PDB file of N, CA and C in Angstrom:
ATOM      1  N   UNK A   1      -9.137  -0.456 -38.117  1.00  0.00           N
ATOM      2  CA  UNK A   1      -9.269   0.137 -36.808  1.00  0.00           C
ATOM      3  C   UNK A   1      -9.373  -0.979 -35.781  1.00  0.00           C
ATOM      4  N   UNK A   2      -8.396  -1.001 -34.531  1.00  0.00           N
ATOM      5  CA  UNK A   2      -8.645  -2.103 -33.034  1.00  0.00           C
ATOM      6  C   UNK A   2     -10.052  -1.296 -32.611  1.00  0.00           C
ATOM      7  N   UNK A   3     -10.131  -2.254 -31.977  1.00  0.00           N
ATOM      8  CA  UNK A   3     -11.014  -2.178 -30.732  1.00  0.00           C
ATOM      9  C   UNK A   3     -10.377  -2.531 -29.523  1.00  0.00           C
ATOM     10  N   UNK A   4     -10.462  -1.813 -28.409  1.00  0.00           N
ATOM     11  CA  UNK A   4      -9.378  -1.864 -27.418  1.00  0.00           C
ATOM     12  C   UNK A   4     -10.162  -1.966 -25.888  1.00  0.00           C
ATOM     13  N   UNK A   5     -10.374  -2.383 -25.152  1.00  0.00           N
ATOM     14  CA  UNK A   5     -11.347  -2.704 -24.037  1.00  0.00           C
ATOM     15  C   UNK A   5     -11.077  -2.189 -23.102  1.00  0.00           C
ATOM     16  N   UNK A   6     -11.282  -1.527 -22.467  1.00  0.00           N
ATOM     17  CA  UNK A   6     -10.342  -0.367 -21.196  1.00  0.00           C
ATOM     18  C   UNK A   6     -11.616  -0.812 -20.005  1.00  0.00           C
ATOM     19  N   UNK A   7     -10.607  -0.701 -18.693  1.00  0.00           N
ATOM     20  CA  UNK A   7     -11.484  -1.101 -17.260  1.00  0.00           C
ATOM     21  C   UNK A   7     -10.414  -0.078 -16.661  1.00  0.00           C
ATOM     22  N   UNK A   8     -11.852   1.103 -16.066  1.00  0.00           N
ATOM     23  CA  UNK A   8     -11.190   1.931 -15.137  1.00  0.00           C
ATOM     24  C   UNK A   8     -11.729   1.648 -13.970  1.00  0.00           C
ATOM     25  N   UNK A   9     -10.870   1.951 -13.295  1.00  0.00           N
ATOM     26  CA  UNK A   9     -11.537   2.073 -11.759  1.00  0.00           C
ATOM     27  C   UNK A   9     -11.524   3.835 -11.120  1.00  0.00           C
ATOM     28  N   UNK A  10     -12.765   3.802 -10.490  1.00  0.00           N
ATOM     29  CA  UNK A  10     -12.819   5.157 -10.454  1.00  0.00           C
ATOM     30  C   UNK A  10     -13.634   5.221  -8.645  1.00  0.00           C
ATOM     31  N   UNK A  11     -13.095   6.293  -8.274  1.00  0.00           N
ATOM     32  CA  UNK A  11     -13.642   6.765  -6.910  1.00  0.00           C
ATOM     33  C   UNK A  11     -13.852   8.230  -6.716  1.00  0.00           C
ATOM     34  N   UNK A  12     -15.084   8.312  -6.177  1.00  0.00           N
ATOM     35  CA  UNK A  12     -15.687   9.285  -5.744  1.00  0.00           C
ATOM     36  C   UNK A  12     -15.621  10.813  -6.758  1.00  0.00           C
ATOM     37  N   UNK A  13     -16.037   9.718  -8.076  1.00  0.00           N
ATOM     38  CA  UNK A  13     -16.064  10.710  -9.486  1.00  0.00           C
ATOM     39  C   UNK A  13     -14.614  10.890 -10.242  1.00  0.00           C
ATOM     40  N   UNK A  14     -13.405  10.355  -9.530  1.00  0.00           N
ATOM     41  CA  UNK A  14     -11.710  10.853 -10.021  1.00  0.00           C
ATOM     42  C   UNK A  14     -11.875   9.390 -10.585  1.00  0.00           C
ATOM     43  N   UNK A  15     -11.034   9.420 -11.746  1.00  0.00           N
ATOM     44  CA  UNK A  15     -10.796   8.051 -12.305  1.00  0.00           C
ATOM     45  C   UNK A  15      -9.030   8.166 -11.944  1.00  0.00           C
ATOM     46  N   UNK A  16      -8.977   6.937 -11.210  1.00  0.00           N
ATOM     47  CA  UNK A  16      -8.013   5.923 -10.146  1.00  0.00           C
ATOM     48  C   UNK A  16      -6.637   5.341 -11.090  1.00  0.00           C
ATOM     49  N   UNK A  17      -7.359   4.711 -12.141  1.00  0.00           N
ATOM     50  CA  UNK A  17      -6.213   3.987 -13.464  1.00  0.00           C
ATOM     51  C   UNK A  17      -7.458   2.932 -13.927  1.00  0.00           C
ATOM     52  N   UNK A  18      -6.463   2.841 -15.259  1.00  0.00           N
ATOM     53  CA  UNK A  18      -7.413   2.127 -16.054  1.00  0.00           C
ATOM     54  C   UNK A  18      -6.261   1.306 -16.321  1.00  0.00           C
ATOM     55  N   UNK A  19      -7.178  -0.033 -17.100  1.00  0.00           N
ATOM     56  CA  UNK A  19      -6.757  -1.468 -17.242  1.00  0.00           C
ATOM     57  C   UNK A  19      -6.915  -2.172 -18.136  1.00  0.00           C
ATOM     58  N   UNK A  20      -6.048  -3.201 -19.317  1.00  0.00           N
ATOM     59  CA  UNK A  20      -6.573  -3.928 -20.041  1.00  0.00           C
ATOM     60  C   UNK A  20      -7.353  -4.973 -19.723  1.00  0.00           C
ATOM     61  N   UNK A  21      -7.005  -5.426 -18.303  1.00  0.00           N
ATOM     62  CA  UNK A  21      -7.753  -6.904 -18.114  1.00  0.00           C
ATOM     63  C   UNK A  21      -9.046  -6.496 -16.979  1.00  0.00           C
ATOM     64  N   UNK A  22     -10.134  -7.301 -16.937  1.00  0.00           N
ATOM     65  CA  UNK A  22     -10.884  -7.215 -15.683  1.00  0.00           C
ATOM     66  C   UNK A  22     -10.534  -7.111 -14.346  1.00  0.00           C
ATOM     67  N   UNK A  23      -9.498  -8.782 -14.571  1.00  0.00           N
ATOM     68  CA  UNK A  23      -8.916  -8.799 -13.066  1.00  0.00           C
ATOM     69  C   UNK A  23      -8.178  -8.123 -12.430  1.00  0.00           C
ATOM     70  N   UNK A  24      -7.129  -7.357 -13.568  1.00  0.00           N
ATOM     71  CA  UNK A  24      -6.131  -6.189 -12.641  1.00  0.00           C
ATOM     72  C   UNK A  24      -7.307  -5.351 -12.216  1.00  0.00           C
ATOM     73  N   UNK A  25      -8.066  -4.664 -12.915  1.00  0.00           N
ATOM     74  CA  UNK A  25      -8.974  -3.724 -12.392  1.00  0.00           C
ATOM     75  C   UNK A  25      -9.733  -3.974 -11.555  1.00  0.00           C
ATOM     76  N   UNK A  26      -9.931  -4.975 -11.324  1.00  0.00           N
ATOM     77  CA  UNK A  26     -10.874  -5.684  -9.543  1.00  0.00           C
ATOM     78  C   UNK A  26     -10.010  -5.704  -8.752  1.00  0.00           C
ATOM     79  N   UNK A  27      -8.933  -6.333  -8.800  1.00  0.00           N
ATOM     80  CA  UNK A  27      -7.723  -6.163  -7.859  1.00  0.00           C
ATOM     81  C   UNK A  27      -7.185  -5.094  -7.627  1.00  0.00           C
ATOM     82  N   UNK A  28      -7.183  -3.968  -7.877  1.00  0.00           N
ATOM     83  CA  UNK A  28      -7.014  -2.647  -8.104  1.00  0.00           C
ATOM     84  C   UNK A  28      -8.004  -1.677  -6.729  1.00  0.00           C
ATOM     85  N   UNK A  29      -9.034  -2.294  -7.446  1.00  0.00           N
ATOM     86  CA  UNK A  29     -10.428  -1.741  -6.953  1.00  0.00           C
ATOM     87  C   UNK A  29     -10.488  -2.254  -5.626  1.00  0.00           C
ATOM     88  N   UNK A  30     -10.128  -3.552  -5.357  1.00  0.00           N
ATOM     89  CA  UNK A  30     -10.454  -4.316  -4.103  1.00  0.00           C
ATOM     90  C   UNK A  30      -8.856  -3.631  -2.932  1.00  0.00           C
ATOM     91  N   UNK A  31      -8.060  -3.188  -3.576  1.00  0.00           N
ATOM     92  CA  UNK A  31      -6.608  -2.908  -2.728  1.00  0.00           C
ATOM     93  C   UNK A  31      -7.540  -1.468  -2.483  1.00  0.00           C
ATOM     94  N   UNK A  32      -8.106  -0.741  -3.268  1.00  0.00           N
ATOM     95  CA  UNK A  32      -8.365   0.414  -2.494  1.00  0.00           C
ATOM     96  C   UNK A  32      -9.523   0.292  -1.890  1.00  0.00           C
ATOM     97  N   UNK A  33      -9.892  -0.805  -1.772  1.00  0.00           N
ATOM     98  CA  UNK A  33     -11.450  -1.108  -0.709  1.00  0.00           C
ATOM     99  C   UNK A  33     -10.472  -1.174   0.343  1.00  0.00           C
ATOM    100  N   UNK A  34      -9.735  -1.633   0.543  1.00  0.00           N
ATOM    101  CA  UNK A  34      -8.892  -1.921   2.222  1.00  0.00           C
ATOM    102  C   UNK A  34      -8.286  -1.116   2.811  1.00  0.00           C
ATOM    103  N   UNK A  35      -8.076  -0.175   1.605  1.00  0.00           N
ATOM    104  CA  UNK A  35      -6.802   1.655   1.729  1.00  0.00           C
ATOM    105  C   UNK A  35      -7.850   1.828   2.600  1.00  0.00           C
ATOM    106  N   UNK A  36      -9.229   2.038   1.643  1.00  0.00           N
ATOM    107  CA  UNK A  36     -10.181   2.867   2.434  1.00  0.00           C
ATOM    108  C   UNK A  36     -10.512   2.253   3.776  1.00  0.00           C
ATOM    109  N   UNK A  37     -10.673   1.468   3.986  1.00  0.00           N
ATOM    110  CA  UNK A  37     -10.789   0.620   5.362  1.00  0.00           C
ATOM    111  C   UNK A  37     -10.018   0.810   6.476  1.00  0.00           C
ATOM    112  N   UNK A  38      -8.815   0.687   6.219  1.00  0.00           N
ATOM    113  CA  UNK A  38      -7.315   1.171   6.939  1.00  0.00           C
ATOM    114  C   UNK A  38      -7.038   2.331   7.185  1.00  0.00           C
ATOM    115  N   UNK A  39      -7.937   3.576   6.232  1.00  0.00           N
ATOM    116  CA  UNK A  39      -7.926   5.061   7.011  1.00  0.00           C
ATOM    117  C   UNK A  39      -8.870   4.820   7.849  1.00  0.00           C
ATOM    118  N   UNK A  40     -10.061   4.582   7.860  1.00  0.00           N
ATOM    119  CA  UNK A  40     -10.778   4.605   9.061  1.00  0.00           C
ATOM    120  C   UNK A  40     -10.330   4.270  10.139  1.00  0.00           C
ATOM    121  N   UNK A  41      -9.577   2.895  10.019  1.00  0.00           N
ATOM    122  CA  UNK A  41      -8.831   2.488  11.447  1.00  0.00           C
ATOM    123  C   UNK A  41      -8.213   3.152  11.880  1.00  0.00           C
ATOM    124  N   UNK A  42      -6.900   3.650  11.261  1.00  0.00           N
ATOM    125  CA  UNK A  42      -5.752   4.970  11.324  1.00  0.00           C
ATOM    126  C   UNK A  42      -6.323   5.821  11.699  1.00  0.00           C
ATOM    127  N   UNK A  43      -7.483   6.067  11.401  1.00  0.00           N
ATOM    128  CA  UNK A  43      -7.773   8.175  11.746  1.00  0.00           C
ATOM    129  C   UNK A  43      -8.666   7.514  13.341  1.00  0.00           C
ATOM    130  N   UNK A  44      -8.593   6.261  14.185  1.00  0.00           N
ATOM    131  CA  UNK A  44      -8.643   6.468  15.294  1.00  0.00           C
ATOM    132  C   UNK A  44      -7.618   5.832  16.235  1.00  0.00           C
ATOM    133  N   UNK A  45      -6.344   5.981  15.983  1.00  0.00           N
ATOM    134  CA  UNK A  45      -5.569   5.198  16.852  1.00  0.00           C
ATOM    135  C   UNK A  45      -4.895   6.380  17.460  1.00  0.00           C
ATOM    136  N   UNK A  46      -4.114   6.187  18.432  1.00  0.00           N
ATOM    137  CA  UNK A  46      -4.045   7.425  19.462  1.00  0.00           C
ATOM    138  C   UNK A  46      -2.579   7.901  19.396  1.00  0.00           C
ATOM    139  N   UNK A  47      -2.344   8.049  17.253  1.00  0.00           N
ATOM    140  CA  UNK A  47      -0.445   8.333  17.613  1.00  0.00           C
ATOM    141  C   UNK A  47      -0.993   9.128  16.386  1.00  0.00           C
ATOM    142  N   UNK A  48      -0.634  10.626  16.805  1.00  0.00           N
ATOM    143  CA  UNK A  48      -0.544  11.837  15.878  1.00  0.00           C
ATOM    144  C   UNK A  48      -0.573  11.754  14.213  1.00  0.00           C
ATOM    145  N   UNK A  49      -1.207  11.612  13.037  1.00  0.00           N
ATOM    146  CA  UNK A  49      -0.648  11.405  11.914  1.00  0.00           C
ATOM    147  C   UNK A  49      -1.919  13.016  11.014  1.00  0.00           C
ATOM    148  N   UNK A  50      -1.140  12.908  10.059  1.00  0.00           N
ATOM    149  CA  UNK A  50      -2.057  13.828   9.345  1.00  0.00           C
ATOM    150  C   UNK A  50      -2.694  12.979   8.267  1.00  0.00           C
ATOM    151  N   UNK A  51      -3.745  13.993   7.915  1.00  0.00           N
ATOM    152  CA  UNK A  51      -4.491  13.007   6.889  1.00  0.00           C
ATOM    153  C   UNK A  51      -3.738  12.108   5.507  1.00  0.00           C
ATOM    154  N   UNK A  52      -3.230  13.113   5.037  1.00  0.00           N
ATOM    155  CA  UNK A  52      -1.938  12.738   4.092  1.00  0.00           C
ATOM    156  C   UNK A  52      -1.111  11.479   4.652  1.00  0.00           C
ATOM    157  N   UNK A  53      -0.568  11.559   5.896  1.00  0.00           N
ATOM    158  CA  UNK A  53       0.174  10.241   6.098  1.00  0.00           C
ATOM    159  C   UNK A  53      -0.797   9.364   6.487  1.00  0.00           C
ATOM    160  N   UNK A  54      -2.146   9.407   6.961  1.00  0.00           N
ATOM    161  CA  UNK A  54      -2.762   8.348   7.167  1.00  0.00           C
ATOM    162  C   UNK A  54      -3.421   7.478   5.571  1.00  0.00           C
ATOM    163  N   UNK A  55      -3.894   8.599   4.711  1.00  0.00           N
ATOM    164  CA  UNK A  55      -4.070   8.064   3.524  1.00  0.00           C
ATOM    165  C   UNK A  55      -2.602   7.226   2.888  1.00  0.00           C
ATOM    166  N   UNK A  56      -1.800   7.631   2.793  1.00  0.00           N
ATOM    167  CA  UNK A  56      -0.093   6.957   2.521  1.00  0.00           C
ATOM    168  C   UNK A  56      -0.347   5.875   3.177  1.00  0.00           C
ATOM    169  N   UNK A  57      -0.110   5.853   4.517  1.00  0.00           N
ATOM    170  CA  UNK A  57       0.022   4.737   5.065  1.00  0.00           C
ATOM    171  C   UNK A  57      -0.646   3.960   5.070  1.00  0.00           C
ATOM    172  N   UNK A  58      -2.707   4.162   4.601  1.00  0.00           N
ATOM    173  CA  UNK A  58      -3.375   2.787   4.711  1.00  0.00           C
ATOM    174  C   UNK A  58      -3.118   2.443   3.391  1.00  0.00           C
ATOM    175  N   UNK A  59      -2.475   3.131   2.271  1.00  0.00           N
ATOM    176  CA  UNK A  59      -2.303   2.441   0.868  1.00  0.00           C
ATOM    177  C   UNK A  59      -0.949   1.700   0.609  1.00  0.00           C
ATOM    178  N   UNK A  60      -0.228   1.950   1.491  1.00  0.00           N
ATOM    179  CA  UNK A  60       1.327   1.336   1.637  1.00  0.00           C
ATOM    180  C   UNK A  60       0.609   0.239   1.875  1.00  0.00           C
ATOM    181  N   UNK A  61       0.047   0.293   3.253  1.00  0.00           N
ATOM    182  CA  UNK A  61      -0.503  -1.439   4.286  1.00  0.00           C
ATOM    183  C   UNK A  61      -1.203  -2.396   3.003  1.00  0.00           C
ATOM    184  N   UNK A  62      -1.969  -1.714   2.185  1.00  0.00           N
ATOM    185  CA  UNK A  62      -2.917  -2.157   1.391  1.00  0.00           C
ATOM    186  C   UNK A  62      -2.290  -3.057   0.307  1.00  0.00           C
ATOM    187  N   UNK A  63      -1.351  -2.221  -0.421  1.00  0.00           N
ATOM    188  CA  UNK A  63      -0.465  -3.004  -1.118  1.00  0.00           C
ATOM    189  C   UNK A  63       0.330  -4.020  -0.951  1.00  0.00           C
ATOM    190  N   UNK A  64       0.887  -4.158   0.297  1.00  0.00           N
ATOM    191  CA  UNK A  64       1.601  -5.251   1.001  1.00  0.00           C
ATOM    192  C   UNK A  64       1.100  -6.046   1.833  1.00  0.00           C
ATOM    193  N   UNK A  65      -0.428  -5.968   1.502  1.00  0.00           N
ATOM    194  CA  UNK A  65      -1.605  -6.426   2.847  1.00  0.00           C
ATOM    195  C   UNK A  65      -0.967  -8.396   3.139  1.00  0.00           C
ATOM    196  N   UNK A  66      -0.546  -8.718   1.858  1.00  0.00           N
ATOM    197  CA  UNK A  66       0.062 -10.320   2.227  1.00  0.00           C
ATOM    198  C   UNK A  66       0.877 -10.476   3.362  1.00  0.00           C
ATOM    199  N   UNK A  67       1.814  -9.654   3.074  1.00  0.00           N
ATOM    200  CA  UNK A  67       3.254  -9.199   4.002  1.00  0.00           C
ATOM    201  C   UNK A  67       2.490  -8.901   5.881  1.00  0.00           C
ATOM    202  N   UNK A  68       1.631  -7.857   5.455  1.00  0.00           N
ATOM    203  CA  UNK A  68       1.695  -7.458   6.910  1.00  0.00           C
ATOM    204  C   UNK A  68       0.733  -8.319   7.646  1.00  0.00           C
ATOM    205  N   UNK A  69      -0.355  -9.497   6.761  1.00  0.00           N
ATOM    206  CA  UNK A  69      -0.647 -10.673   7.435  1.00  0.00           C
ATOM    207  C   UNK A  69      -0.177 -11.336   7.912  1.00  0.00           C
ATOM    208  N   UNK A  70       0.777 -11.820   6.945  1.00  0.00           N
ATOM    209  CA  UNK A  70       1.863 -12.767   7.634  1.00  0.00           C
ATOM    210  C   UNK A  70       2.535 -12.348   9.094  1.00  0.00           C
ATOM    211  N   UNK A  71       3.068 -11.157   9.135  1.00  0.00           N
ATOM    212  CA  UNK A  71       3.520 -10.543  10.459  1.00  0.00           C
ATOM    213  C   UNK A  71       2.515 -10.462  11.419  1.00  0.00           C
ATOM    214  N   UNK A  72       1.328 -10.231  11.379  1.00  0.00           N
ATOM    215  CA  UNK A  72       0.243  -9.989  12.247  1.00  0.00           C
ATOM    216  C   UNK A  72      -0.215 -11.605  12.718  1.00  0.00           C
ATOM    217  N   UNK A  73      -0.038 -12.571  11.742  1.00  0.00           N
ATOM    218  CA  UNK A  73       0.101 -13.594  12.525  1.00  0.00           C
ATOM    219  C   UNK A  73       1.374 -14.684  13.162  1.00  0.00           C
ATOM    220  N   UNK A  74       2.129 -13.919  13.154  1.00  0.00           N
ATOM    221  CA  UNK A  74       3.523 -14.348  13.829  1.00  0.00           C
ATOM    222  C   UNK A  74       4.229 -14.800  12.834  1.00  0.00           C
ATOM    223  N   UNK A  75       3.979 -14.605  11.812  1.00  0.00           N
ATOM    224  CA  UNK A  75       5.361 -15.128  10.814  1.00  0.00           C
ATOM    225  C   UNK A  75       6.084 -13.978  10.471  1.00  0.00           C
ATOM    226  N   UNK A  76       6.784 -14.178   9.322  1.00  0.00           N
ATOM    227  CA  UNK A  76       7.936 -13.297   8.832  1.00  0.00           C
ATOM    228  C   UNK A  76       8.285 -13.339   7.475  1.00  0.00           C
ATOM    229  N   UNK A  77       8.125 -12.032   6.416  1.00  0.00           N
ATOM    230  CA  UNK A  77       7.938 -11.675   5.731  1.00  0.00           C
ATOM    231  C   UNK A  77       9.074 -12.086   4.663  1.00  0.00           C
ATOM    232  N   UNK A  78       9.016 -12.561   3.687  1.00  0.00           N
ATOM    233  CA  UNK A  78       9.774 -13.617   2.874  1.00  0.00           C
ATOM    234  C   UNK A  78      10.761 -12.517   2.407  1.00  0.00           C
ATOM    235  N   UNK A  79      11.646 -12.858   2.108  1.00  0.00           N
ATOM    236  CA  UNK A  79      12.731 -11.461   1.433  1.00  0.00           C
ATOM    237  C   UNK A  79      12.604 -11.876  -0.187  1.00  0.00           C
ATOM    238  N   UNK A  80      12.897 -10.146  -0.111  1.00  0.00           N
ATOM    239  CA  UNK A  80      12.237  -9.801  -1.980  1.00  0.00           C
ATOM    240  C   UNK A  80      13.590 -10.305  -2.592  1.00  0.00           C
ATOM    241  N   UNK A  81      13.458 -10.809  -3.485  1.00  0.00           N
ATOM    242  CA  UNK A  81      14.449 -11.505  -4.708  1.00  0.00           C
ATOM    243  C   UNK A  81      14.929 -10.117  -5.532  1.00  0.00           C
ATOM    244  N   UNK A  82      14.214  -9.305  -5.603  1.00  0.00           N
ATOM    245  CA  UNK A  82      15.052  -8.099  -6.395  1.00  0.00           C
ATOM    246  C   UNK A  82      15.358  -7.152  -6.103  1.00  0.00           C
ATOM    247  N   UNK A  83      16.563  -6.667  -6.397  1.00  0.00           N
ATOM    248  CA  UNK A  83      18.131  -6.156  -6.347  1.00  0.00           C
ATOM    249  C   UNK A  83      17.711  -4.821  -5.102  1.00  0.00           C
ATOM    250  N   UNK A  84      16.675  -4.253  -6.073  1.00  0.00           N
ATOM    251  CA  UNK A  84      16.319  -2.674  -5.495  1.00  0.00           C
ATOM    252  C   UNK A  84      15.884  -2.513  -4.111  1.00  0.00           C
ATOM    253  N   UNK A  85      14.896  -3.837  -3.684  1.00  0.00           N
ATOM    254  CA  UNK A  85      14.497  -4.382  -2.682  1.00  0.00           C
ATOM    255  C   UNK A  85      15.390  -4.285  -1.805  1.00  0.00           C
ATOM    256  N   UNK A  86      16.555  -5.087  -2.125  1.00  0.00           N
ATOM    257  CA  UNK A  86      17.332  -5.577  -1.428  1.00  0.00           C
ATOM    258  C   UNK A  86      18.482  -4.639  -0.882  1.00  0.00           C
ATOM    259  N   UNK A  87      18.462  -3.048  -2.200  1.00  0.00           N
ATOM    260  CA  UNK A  87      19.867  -2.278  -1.535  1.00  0.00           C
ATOM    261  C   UNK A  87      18.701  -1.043  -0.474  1.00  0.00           C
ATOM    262  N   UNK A  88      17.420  -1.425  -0.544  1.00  0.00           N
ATOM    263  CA  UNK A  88      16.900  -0.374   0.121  1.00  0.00           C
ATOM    264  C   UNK A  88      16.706  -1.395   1.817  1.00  0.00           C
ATOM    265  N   UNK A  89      16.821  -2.899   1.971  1.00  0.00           N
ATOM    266  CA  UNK A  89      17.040  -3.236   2.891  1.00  0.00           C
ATOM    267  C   UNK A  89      18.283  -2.846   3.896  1.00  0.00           C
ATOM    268  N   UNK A  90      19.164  -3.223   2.644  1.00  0.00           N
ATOM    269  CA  UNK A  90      20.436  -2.366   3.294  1.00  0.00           C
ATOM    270  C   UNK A  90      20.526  -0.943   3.481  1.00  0.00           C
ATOM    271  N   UNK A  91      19.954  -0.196   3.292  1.00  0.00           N
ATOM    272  CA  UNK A  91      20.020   1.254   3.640  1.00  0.00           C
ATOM    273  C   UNK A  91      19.538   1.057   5.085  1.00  0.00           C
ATOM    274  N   UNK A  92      18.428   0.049   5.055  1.00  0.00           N
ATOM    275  CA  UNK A  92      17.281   0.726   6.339  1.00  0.00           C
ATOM    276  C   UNK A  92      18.117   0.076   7.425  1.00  0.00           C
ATOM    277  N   UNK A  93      18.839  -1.060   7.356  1.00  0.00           N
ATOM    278  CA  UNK A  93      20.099  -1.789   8.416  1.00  0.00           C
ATOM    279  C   UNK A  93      21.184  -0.729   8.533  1.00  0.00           C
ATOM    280  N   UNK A  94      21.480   0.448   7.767  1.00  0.00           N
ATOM    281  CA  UNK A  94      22.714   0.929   8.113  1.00  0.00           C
ATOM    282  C   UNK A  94      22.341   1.954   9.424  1.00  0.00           C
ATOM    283  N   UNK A  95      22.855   1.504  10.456  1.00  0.00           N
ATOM    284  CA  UNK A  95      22.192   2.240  11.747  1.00  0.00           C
ATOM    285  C   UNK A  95      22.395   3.788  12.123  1.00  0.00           C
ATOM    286  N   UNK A  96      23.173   4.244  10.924  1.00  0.00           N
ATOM    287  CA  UNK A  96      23.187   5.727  10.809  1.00  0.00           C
ATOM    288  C   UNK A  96      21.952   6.314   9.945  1.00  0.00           C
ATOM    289  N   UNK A  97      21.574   5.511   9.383  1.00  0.00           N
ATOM    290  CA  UNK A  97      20.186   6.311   8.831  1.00  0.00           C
ATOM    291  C   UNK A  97      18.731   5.936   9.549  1.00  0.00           C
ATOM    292  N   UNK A  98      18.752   5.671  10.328  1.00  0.00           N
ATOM    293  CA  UNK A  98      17.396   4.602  11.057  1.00  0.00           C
ATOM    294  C   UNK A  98      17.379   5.265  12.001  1.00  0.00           C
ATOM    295  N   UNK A  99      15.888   5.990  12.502  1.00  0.00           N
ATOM    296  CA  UNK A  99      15.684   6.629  13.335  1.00  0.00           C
ATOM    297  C   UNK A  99      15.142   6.792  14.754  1.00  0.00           C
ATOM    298  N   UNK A 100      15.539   6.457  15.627  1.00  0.00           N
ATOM    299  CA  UNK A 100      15.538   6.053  17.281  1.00  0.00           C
ATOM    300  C   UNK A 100      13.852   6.614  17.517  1.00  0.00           C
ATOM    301  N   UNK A 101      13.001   5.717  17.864  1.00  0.00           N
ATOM    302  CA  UNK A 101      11.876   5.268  18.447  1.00  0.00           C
ATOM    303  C   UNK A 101      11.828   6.377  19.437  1.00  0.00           C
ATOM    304  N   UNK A 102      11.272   7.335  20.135  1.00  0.00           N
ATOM    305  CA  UNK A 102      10.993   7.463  21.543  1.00  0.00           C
ATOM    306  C   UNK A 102      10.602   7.016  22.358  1.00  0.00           C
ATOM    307  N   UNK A 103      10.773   6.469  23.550  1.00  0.00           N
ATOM    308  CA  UNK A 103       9.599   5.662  24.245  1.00  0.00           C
ATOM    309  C   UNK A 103       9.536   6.781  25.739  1.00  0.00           C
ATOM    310  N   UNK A 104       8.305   6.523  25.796  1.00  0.00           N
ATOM    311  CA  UNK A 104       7.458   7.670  26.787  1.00  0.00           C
ATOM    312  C   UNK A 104       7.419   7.357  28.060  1.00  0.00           C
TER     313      UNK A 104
END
């Protein structure tokens, strides 16, 4: 018989995912310390979202939190080396699918 070492991470009683190593599961744990952080911010900024897209969106930010540092301090976000990355860049450049901003 193994013995097998499991690290879950769990919130507010729901278990989140579980992990073989410590560190994925701290890193895990610590990306949704910032989700959670980033709805708070989101649920007061003054552009319409529902709870659902504000939860989405502070866990999108959360996951890519490197990326959107870099932009927040004037740099620019390194381009992804793989393929999938790269044909969904090209989708978002094809100016028939990209959707016109309103400005007020």
């Amino acid at each position: 018989m193994a013995v097998i070492i499991k690290y879950v991470v769990e919130r507010n009683g729901v278990e989140r995912m579980t992990f073989t190593s410590k560190k994925e599961a701290d890193a895990y744990d610590k990306m949704l310390d910032i989700a959670e952080a980033l709805e708070d911010m989101l649920t007061k900024v003054d552009v319409p979202l529902s709870e659902q897209q504000v939860e989405s969106l502070a866990l999108e930010i959360a996951k890519q939190k490197d990326d959107f540092v870099s932009v927040l301090k004037g740099g620019k976000v390194a381009p992804k080396a793989n393929a999938k990355n790269k044909s969904e860049n090209e989708k978002a450049s094809d100016p028939d699918k990209v959707t016109k901003i309103k400005q007020a």
